[in-house]
XYZ file of C-alpha atoms in Angstrom:
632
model
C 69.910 66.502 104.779
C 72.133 67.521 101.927
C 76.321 68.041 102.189
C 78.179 71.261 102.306
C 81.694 71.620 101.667
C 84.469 70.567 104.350
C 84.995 73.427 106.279
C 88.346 73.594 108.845
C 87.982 71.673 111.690
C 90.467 72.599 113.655
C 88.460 74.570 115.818
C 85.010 72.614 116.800
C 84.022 75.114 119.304
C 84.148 78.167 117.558
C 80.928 78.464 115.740
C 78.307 78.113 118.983
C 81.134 80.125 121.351
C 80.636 82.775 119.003
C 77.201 82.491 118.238
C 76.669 83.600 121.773
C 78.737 86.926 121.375
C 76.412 89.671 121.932
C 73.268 87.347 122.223
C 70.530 87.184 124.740
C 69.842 83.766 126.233
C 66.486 82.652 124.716
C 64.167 79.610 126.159
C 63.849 76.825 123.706
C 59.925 77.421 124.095
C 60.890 80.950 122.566
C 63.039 79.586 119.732
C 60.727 81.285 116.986
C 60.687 85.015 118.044
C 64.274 84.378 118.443
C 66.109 88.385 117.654
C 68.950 87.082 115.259
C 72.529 88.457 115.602
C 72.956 89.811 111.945
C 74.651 92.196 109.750
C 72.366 94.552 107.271
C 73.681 96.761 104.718
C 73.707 100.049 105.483
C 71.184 102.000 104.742
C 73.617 104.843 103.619
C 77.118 105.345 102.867
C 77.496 108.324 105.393
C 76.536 107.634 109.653
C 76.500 109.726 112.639
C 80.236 108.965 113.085
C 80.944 109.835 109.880
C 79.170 113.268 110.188
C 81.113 114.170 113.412
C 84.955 113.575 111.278
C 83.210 115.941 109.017
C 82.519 118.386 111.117
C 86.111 118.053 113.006
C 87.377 117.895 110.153
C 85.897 121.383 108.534
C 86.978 123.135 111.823
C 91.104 121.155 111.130
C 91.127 122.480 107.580
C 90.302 126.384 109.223
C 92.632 126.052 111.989
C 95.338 124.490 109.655
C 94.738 127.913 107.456
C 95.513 130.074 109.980
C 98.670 127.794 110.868
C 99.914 127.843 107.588
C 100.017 131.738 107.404
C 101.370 132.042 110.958
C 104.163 129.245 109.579
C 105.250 131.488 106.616
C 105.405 134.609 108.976
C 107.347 132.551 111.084
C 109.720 131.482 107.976
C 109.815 135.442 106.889
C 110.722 136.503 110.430
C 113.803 134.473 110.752
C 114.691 134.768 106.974
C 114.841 138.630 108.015
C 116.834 138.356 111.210
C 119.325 135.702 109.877
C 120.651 137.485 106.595
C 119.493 140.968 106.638
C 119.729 141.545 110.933
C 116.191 142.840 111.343
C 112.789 142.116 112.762
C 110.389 141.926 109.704
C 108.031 139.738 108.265
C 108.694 140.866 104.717
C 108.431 137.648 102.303
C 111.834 138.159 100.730
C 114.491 135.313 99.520
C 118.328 135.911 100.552
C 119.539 135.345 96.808
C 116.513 137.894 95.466
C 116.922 140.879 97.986
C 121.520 140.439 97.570
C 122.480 138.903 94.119
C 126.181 139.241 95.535
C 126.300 138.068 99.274
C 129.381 137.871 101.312
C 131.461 134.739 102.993
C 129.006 135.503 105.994
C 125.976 133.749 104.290
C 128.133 130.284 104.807
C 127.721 129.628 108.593
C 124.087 130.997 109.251
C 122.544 127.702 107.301
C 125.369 125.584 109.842
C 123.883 127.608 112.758
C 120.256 126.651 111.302
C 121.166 122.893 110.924
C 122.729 122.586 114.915
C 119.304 124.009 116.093
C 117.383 121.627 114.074
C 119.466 118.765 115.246
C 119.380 119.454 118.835
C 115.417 119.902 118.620
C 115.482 116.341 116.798
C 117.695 115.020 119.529
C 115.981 116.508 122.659
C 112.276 116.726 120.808
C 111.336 114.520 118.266
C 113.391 112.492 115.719
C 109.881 112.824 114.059
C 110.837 116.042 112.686
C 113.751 115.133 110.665
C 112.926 114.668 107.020
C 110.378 116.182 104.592
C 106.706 114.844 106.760
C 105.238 113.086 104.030
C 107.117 109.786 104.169
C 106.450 110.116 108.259
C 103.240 110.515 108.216
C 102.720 107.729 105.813
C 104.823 105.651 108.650
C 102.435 106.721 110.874
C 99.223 105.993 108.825
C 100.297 101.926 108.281
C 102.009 101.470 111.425
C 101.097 103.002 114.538
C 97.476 103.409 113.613
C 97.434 107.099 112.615
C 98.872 108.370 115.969
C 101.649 111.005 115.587
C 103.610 112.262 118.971
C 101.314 115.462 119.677
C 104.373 117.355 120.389
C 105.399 116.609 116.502
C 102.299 119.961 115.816
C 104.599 122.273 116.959
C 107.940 120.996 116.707
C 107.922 120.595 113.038
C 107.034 124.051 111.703
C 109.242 125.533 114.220
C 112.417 123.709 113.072
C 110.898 123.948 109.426
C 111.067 127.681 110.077
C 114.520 127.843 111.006
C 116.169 125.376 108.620
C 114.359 127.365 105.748
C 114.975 130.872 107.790
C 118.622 129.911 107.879
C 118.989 129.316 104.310
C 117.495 125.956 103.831
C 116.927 125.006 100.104
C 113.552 123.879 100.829
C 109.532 125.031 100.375
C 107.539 125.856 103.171
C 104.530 123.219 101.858
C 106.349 120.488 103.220
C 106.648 121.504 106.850
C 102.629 123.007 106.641
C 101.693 119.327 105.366
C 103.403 117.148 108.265
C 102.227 119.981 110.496
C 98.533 119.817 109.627
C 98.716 115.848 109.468
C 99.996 115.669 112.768
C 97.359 117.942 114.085
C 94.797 115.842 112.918
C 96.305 113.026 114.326
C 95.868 114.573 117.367
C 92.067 116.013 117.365
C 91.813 112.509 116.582
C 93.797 111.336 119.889
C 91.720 114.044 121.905
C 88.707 112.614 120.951
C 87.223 108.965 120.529
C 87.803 107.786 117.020
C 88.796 104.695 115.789
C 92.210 104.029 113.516
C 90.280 104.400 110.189
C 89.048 107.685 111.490
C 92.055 109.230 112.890
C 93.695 108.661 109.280
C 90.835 109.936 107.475
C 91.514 113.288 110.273
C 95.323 113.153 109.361
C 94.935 113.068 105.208
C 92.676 115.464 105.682
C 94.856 117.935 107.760
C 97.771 117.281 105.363
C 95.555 118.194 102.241
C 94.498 121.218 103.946
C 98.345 121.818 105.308
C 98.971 121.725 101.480
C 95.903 124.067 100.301
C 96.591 126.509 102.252
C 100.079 126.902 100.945
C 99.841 127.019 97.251
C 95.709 127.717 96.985
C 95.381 123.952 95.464
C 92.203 122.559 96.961
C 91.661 119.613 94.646
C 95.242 118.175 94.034
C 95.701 118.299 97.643
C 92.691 116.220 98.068
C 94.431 113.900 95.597
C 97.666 113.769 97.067
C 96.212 113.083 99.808
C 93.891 109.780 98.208
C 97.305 108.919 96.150
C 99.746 109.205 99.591
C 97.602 108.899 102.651
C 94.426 107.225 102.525
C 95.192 104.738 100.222
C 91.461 104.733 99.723
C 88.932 106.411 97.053
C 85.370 106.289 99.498
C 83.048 109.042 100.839
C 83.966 108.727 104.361
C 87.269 109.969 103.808
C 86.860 111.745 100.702
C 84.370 113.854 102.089
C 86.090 115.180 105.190
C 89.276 115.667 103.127
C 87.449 117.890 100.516
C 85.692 119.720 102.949
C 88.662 120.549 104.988
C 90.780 121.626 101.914
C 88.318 123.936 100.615
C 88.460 125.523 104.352
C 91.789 125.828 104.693
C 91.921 127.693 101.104
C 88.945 129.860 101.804
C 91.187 131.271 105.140
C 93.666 131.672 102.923
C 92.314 133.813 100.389
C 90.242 135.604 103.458
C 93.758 136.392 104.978
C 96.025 137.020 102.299
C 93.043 138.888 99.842
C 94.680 137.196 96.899
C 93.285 134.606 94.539
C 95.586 134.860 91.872
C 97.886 131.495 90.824
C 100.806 130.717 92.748
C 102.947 130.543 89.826
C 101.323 133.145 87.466
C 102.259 133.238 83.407
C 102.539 136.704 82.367
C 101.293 135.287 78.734
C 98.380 132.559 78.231
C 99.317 129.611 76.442
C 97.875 128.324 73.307
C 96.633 125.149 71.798
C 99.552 122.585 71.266
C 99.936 120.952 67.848
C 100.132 117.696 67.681
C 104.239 117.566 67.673
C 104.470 119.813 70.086
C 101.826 117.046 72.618
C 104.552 114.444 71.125
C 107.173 116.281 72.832
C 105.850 117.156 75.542
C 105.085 113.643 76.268
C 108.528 112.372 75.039
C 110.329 115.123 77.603
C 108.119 113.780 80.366
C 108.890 110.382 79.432
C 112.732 111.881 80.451
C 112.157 113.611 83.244
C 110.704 110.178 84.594
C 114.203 108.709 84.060
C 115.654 111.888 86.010
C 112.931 111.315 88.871
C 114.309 107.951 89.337
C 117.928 109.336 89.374
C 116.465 112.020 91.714
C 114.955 109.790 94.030
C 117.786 107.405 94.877
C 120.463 110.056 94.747
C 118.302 111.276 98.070
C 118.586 107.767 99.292
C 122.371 107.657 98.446
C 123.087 110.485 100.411
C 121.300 109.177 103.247
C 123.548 106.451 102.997
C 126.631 108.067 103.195
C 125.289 110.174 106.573
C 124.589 107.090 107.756
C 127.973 105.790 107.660
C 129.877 109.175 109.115
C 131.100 108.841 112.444
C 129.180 111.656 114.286
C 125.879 111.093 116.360
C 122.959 112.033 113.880
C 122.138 115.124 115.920
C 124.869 116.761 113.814
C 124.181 115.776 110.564
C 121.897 119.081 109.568
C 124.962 120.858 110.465
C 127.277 119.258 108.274
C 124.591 119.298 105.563
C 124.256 122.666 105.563
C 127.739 123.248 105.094
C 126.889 122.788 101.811
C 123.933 124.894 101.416
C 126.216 127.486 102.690
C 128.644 127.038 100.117
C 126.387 126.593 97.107
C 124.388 129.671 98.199
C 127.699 131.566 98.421
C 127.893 130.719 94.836
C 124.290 130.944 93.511
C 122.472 132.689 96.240
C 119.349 131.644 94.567
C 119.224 128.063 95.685
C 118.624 129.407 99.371
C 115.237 129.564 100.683
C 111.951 128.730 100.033
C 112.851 129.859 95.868
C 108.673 130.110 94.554
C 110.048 132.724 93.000
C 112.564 130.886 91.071
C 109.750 128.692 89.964
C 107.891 131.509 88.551
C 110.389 133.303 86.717
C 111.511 129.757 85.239
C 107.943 129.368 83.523
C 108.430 132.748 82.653
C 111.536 132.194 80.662
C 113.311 134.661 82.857
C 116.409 133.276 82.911
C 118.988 132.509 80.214
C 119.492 128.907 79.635
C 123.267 129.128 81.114
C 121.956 130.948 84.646
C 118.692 128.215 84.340
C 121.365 125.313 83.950
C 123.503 126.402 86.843
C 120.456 127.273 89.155
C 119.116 123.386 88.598
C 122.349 121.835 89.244
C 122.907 123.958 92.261
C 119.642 123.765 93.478
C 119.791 119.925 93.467
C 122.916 119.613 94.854
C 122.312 121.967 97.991
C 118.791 120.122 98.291
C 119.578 116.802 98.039
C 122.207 117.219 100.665
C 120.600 118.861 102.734
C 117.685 116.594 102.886
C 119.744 113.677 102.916
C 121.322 114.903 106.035
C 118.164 114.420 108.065
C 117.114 118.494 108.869
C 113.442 119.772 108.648
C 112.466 120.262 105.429
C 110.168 119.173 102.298
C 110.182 117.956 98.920
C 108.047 119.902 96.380
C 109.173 123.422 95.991
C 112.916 122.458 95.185
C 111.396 119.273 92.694
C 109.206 121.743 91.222
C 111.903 123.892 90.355
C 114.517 121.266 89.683
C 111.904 119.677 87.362
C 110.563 122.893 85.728
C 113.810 124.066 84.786
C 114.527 120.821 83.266
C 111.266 120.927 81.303
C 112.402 124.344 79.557
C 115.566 123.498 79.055
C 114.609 120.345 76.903
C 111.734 122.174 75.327
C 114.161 125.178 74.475
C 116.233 122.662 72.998
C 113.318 121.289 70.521
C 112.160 123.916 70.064
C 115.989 124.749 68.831
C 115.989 121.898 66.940
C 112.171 121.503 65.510
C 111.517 125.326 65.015
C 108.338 123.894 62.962
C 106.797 121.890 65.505
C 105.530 124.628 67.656
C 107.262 123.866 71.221
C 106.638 126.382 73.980
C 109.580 126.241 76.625
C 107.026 127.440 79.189
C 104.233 124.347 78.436
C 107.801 121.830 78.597
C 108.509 123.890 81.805
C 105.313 123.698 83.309
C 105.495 119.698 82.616
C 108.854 119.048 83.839
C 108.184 121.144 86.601
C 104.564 118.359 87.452
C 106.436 115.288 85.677
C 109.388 115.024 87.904
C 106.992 114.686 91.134
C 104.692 112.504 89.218
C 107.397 110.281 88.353
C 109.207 110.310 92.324
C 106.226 110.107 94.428
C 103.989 108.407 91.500
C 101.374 111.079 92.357
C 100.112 111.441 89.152
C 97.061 112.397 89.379
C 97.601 115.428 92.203
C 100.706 116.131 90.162
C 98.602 117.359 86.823
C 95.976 119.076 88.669
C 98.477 120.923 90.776
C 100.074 122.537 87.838
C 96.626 123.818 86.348
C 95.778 124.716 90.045
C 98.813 127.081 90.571
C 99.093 128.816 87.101
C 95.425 128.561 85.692
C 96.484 127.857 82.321
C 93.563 125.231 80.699
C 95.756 124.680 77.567
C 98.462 123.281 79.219
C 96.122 120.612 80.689
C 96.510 118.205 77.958
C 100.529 118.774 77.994
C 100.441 117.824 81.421
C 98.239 114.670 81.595
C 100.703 113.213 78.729
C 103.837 114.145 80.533
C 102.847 113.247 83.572
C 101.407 109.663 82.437
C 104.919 109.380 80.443
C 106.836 110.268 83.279
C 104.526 107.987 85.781
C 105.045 105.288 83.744
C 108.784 105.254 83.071
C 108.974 105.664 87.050
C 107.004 102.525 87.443
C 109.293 100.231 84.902
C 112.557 101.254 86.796
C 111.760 101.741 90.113
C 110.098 99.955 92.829
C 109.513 102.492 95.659
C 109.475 106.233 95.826
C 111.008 109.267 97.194
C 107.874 109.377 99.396
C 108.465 105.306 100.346
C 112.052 103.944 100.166
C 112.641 105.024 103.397
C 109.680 103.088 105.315
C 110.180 100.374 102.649
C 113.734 99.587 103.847
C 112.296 99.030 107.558
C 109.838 96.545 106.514
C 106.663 98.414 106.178
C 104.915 97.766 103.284
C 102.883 100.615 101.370
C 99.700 100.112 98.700
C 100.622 100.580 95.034
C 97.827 99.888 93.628
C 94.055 101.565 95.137
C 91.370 98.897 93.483
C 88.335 98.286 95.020
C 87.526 95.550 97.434
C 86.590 92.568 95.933
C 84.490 91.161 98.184
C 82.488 93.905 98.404
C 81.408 93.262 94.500
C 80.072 90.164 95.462
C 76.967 89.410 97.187
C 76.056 86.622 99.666
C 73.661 84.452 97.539
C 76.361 84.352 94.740
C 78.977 82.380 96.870
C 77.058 80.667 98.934
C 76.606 76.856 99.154
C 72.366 76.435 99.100
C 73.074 72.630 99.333
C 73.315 72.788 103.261
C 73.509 70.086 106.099
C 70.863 71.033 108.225
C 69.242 69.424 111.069
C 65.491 69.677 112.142
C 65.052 70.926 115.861
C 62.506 68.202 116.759
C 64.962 65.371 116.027
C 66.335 63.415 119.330
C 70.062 63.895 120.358
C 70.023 59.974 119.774
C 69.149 60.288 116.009
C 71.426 62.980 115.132
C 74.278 61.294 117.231
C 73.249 57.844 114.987
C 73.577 60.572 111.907
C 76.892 61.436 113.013
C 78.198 57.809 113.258
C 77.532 57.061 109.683
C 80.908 58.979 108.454
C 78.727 60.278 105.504
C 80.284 63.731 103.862
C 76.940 65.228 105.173
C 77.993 64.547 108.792
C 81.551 65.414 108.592
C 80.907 69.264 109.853
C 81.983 70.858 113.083
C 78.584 72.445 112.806
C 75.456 72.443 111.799
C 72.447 74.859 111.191
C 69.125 73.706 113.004
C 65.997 74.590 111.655
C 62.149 74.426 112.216
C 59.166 73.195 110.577
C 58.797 76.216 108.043
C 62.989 76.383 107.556
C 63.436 79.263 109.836
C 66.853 79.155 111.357
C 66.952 78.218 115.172
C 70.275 78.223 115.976
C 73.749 76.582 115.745
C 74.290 73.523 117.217
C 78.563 72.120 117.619
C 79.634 68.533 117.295
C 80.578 68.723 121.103
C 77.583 69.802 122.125
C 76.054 66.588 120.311
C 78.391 64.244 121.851
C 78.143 65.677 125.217
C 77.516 62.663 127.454
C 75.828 64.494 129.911
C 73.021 65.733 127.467
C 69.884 63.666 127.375
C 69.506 61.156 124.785
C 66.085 61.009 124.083
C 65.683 65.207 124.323
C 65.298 66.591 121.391
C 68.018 68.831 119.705
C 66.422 72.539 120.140
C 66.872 72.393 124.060
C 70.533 72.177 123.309
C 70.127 75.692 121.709
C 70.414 78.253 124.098
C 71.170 81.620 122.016
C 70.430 83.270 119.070
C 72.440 82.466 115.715
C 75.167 84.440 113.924
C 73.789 85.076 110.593
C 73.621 87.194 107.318
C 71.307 88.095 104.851
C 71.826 87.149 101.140
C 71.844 90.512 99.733
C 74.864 91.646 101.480
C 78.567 91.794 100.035
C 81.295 89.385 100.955
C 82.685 91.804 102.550
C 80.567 92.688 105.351
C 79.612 88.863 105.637
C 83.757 88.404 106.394
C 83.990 91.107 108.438
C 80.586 89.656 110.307
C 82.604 86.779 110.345
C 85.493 88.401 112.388
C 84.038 90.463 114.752
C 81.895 87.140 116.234
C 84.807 84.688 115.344
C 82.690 82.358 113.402
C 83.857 79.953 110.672
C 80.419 79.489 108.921
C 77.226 81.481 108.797
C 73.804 81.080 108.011
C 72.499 82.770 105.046
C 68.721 84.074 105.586
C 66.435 85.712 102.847
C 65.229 89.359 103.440
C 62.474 88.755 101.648
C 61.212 85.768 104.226
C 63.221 86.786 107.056
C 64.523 83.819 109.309
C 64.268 81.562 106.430
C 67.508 79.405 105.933
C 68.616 79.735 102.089
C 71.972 78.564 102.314
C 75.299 79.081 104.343
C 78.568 80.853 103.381
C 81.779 79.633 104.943
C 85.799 80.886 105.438
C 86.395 78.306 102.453
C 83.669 80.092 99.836
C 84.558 83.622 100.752
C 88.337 82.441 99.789
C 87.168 80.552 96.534
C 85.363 83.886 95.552
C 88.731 85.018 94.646
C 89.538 82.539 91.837
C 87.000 84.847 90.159
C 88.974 87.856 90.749
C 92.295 86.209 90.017
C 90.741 84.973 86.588
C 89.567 87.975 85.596
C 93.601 89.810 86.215
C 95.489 86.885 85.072
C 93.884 84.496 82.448
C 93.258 86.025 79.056
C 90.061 85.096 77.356
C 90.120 83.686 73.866
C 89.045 85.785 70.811
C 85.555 86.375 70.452
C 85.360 88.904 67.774
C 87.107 88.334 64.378
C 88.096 90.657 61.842
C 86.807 88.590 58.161
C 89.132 88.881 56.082
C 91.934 87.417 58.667
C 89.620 85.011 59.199
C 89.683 84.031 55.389
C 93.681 83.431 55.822
């Protein structure tokens, strides 16, 4: 018998209480054809469970298609009856139809913002804010389960804080509302809390598709912001549901052209125009971070006013009223704004005043608690930025080659890479929305810049600071699972204590008295003639003084053994681990099934890690040297 390391003793029982979970008593006379409780790999990455969230989640990204039309017909409808006093769905912004409106445009965005806060009060409270940072609540929290009512609450208060005036896009509200009817296909049906979130990222990404015609960054914002996960059982769905939802909406809407169309290609950068480009992303991640806790500050200062939160829309939209008295521009959904700003359509002075206003009415609003997203008004804040600065150097560096439009289009992807550290979604969403290839390599630059300068001075988001300040903590980093790069037979002791199932209770108990290392386990393997594994036996079933002496040890065995196989990963052997409570198992060979080749414990799956934190945190020595260094 050879020794195995100390594993915890604290409790004895553990490993033979679990060893029966799921078992089938088996005679002692029957020990070899015993049917062992293990865990295979899969054969495949994909199973029948993971073909059914496929398949609902195909039909969520069709049905969250037809919602997101029916949500921006909704939005045009009371756009039309607020400020123009007629029944139409004609997609028209307040500021674009009546450059000049009168003193009456201030209350109807107050009116807007009592409606939204009495739904809150009397509906959900789920429906204040901009969905994402909700949903993400819901995702690490409460298991992926949003109130059902949530699906129809949100896009109908979206639609009237936007309808009234509200400074916001309608991609935000479409989002949370496809989310949250995932969430609830996946509370109408039996699915577990991995599925249900794989249901919800997938009806947000669709939510998100269907608005702008972005199929593949809203698969990444949804990886970067929901899943937290980069696998093909959620991956899958999510695609597959995103390219629905975009398919209804070209079917519906017969139009495939970019959201945000450039009347004139763009050309290859030079290589000081990519400098700048990067350098003005690099500054729009320093305005992201301004951005992000000026929405937080706000929120603040609500918090501290007197009045029950039910009124707080209302007194934001005072000022939405106000500013859009001023620039009517800023009220609304605004695409439009965002296209004519990469078009250069505005003069720097009416592009300065539109950004400042814009933020102001936005980050008031938004900070006041109403119904309403985050995108359209960063997009624009951040676009108009982007050609401002490039107008600038281009002012300044006449030689270098800027294009305002390019320093647009990256300000306008920069400033949400930078606030919700999106990156990733945030490049592809800019090529997605104005098809420009050129302005790819502009974008990944800026975007990285701006990513990066978000991560040195920030520690949360726009999309997290709120959930962060009650506790919940979000992933920052998506790497994969260690444990699942390790197999079995790597960690593994193959030094193991093992005792022989024709030994007497009276020898192994005279084993046990010695105080050796080898007989300091709670519990050992037991094995036959050929090393197959028969079982686990416990110290307390060894010093039971009821059990017979001179009997030998198999008849204390009365059910098959918890064990893996050595070609598995970590991972599954700890998650074997959990779901039978054990603190040690049994390692067998596939190749000579039932054969004992070593045993992997709580203690070896934990020292696996040194490895990884070795690897992250202890650089190596040179190994290469350059000669002529060498020679000094």
């Amino acid at each position: 018998m050879a020794s195995n390391p100390q594993e915890d003793a604290s409790r004895p029982d553990s490993i033979e209480d679990a060893a029966t979970t799921g078992g089938i008593p088996v005679a002692p006379s029957l020990a070899p054809a015993m049917q062992y409780v293990h865990m295979g790999a899969r054969p495949t990455l994909i199973d029948r469970r993971a073909v059914l969230i496929i398949f609902l989640a195909t039909l969520l990204g069709i049905s969250a298609g037809f919602i997101a039309e029916f949500l921006r017909w909704l939005i045009n409808v009371v756009t039309n009856i607020s400020f123009f006093g007629r029944f139409s769905a004609q997609n028209i912004m307040p500021g674009q139809a009546v450059p000049h409106l009168g003193l009456w445009v201030i209350p109807i965005p107050i009116i807007g913002g009592i409606i939204v806060g009495i739904m809150a009060r009397y509906g959900s409270r789920a429906i204040r804010g901009h969905g994402i940072p909700e949903a993400m609540e819901m995702v690490l929290t409460n298991e992926s389960r949003i109130p059902p009512r949530v699906t129809w609450l949100k896009p109908l208060s979206a639609a009237i804080a936007i309808g009234t005036g509200g400074p916001f896009g309608a991609e935000g509200p479409i989002i949370a509302t496809g989310g949250a009817l995932g969430s609830f296909i996946g509370q109408l049906v039996p699915t577990t809390s991995d599925e249900r979130k794989t249901l919800l990222a997938a009806g947000a990404a669709a939510g998100m598709a269907a608005t702008f015609g972005s199929p593949v960054s809203a698969v990444l914002l949804a990886v970067e912001l929901l899943l937290f996960e980069f696998r093909p059982r959620s991956l899958i769905p999510t695609a597959l549901a995103a390219a629905a939802a975009t398919g209804v909406r070209i079917w519906l809407t017969g139009n495939a052209d970019p959201v945000f169309k450039f009347a004139q290609n763009i050309g290859v950068p030079s290589a000081a125009a990519l400098a700048s480009y990067i350098l003005i992303g690099g500054l729009i991640g320093i305005i992201a971070t301004f951005v992000t806790r000026a929405v937080y500050w706000i929120e603040d200062g609500f918090e501290h006013l007197p009045v029950h939160w039910m009124w707080w829309p209302a007194i934001g939209a005072v000022a939405v009223g106000v500013i859009g008295y001023f620039v009517p521009r800023t009220l609304g959904v605004g695409y439009i704004n965002i296209t004519d700003t990469l078009n250069g359509q505005f003069t720097l002075n009416v592009l300065a005043l539109l950004v400042v206003a814009k933020f102001l009415s936005w980050v008031i609003s938004l900070g006041s608690g109403t119904s309403g997203g985050t995108l359209a008004p960063l997009f624009t804040i951040g676009g108009g930025l982007g050609l401002l600065m490039g107008a600038g150097g281009d002012a300044l560096f006449h030689n270098a080659g800027i294009d305002p439009r390019v320093a647009g289009l990256v300000g306008m992807a920069a400033i949400f890479a930078g606030s919700a550290r999106a990156m990733l979604a945030s490049v592809v969403f800019a090529f997605e929305t104005t098809l420009q290839p050129m302005g790819l390599l502009p974008l990944l630059g800026g975007c990285a810049m701006s990513y990066f300068v978000s991560c040195v001075l920030m520690r949360n988001t726009i999309m997290t600071e709120k959930i962060a300040r009650r506790g919940v903590r979000v992933p920052a980093e998506y790497a994969p699972d260690f444990l699942d790069l390790v197999a079995v037979k790597e960690a593994a002791t193959k030094d193991v204590t093992a005792l022989r199932d024709s030994q007497t209770l009276e020898e192994v108990r005279a084993f046990l008295a010695s105080r050796t290392p080898e007989a300091a386990h709670q519990g050992f393997p037991v094995v036959g003639e050929k090393g197959q594994v028969m079982g686990v036996i416990t110290r307390r079933q060894l010093l039971d003084p009821q059990a017979d002496p001179a009997a030998p040890i198999s008849r204390l065995l009365r059910r098959p053994p918890v064990v893996v196989y050595d070609d598995v990963s970590l991972r599954e052997a700890a998650d074997h681990m959990l779901r039978h409570d054990v603190g040690r198992l049994p390692v067998i060979s596939r190749a000579k099934p039932g054969t004992l080749v070593g045993i992997i414990t709580r203690s070896d799956v934990l020292a696996a890690h040194r490895r990884r934190l070795r690897d992250a945190l202890d650089p190596a020595p040179p190994t290469v040297s350059i000669p002529f260094m060498a020679r000094r």
